[in-house]
Amino acid sequence: MRVDIISLFPSMFKGPFEESIIKRAREKSLLEIHLHNLREFATDTHRTVDDTPFGGGAGMVMKVEPIYRVLNYIKENLKKRIKVVLLSPQGKTLNQDIAFELVKEENIILICGRYEGVDERVREYLIDEELSIGDYVLSGGEIAAMVVVDAMARLLPGAVGDERSVKEDSFSRPLLDYAQYTRPVEFMGWKVPEVLRSGNHQKIGEWRIKNMLKKTLRNRPDLLEKANLTLEEKRWLEEIKKTLNLNS
Ligand code: ADE
C-alpha cells in the first residue's frame, strides 16, 4: 500500500516512521510512504499557506489552493484511484473497523490540518473522508496521521511477526484485552495468578474471558453492549458486577 502525507512539518514523521513495525513494513515493501511539504505548493513568493477567515474571528485558516495543487501533483504521478483523508478534530472517530477498511485501499492521501482550521472547500470538493483520532484538540493532524499509519501498518499481511497477535487484539472482539504475565512467577511479592500456570487450558480460557469482562466493565462499559456475549458470559458478567459492588 502507498500512503502520501501532506504536511507543513514533514520532518515530524522521521522518528516514528523509522522504527518498529512501520520500519519493517517499509523495508519489506508492504508500505510505501511519501511525504509532501505543503509550503512547496504555495503560489506566492512568501509561500503563504494560511490566511485570515472571511467574516472575522480568531486565528488563521489553511488555504484551498496549495492543497488543491499538491493533490493534483500526487494524482498526476500516480494515475490510480486514491482515497483522500483529512485529519481534523471534526472528523469521524478512528476505530479498528475504520483501520480495517482503510488498509484495503491501495493508495491513500492523508492531509494534516494545521492552525485553527481548513478552508471548507477542501472538505466540500477535495476529500473523501475526514478522520479524528479522538475528542481532544492536537496542534495539528501530523500525530493523528502517524496514528492512522501505525494502525494500518500492523494490519498489512506480513508486517507483524506473529499474525495471531493481530487477530487476538482487543477490538477484533469489542472487549478489552485480558491481563498478561511473564517470568518471574513472583517479583517483590507480586504473584502471577495460579491458574495461568496450571496448564489447564479450559480454566485459563475461562479466567481470560472473565478478566476481559472485568476490565471492560471497569474502563469501557459502553463496549459491553456491542459485545454479543454468550449466556455463560452474561452470567459471569453479573457475578463480576456483584463482586465489584461488594468491593467498592
Ligand atoms: N488535528 C487536531 N486535533 C486532531 C484530532 N483529534 N484528530 C485528528 N486530527 C487532529
mmCIF file of N, CA and C and ligand atoms in Angstrom, residues 87-90 113 131-142 144, ligand 1:
data_model
loop_
_atom_site.group_PDB
_atom_site.id
_atom_site.type_symbol
_atom_site.label_atom_id
_atom_site.label_comp_id
_atom_site.label_asym_id
_atom_site.label_seq_id
_atom_site.Cartn_x
_atom_site.Cartn_y
_atom_site.Cartn_z
ATOM 1 N N LEU A 87 -7.225 14.852 8.213
ATOM 2 C CA LEU A 87 -7.185 14.636 9.665
ATOM 3 C C LEU A 87 -7.570 15.929 10.349
ATOM 4 N N SER A 88 -8.601 15.876 11.171
ATOM 5 C CA SER A 88 -9.024 17.071 11.905
ATOM 6 C C SER A 88 -9.888 16.630 13.080
ATOM 7 N N PRO A 89 -10.034 17.474 14.108
ATOM 8 C CA PRO A 89 -10.879 17.072 15.240
ATOM 9 C C PRO A 89 -12.357 16.977 14.869
ATOM 10 N N GLN A 90 -12.730 17.484 13.685
ATOM 11 C CA GLN A 90 -14.143 17.424 13.274
ATOM 12 C C GLN A 90 -14.514 16.123 12.575
ATOM 13 N N GLY A 113 -4.228 18.742 8.797
ATOM 14 C CA GLY A 113 -4.700 20.105 9.024
ATOM 15 C C GLY A 113 -3.843 20.796 10.076
ATOM 16 N N LEU A 131 -11.181 12.306 9.243
ATOM 17 C CA LEU A 131 -10.990 11.456 10.418
ATOM 18 C C LEU A 131 -10.377 12.219 11.572
ATOM 19 N N SER A 132 -10.836 11.872 12.774
ATOM 20 C CA SER A 132 -10.262 12.391 14.018
ATOM 21 C C SER A 132 -9.713 11.187 14.775
ATOM 22 N N ILE A 133 -8.730 11.402 15.639
ATOM 23 C CA ILE A 133 -8.269 10.256 16.443
ATOM 24 C C ILE A 133 -8.824 10.328 17.868
ATOM 25 N N GLY A 134 -9.719 11.251 18.135
ATOM 26 C CA GLY A 134 -10.329 11.287 19.461
ATOM 27 C C GLY A 134 -10.819 12.676 19.808
ATOM 28 N N ASP A 135 -11.597 12.755 20.864
ATOM 29 C CA ASP A 135 -12.235 14.015 21.240
ATOM 30 C C ASP A 135 -11.312 14.901 22.060
ATOM 31 N N TYR A 136 -10.279 15.371 21.423
ATOM 32 C CA TYR A 136 -9.356 16.338 22.017
ATOM 33 C C TYR A 136 -8.703 17.056 20.854
ATOM 34 N N VAL A 137 -8.122 18.230 21.107
ATOM 35 C CA VAL A 137 -7.567 19.012 20.001
ATOM 36 C C VAL A 137 -6.039 18.964 20.053
ATOM 37 N N LEU A 138 -5.459 18.450 18.996
ATOM 38 C CA LEU A 138 -3.993 18.443 18.853
ATOM 39 C C LEU A 138 -3.594 19.725 18.145
ATOM 40 N N SER A 139 -2.287 20.002 18.115
ATOM 41 C CA SER A 139 -1.878 21.235 17.429
ATOM 42 C C SER A 139 -1.873 21.061 15.913
ATOM 43 N N GLY A 140 -2.092 19.852 15.453
ATOM 44 C CA GLY A 140 -2.179 19.623 14.019
ATOM 45 C C GLY A 140 -2.463 18.164 13.733
ATOM 46 N N GLY A 141 -2.663 17.851 12.462
ATOM 47 C CA GLY A 141 -3.030 16.485 12.086
ATOM 48 C C GLY A 141 -1.857 15.519 11.981
ATOM 49 N N GLU A 142 -0.624 16.016 12.188
ATOM 50 C CA GLU A 142 0.549 15.149 11.975
ATOM 51 C C GLU A 142 0.533 13.919 12.881
ATOM 52 N N ALA A 144 -1.918 12.651 14.420
ATOM 53 C CA ALA A 144 -3.077 11.833 14.042
ATOM 54 C C ALA A 144 -2.747 10.976 12.811
HETATM 55 N N1 ADE B 1 -5.980 17.717 14.467
HETATM 56 C C1 ADE B 1 -6.138 18.327 15.654
HETATM 57 N N2 ADE B 1 -6.737 17.516 16.537
HETATM 58 C C2 ADE B 1 -6.985 16.341 15.885
HETATM 59 C C3 ADE B 1 -7.600 15.117 16.258
HETATM 60 N N3 ADE B 1 -8.089 14.919 17.475
HETATM 61 N N4 ADE B 1 -7.666 14.140 15.330
HETATM 62 C C4 ADE B 1 -7.194 14.347 14.083
HETATM 63 N N5 ADE B 1 -6.606 15.469 13.681
HETATM 64 C C5 ADE B 1 -6.496 16.471 14.571
#
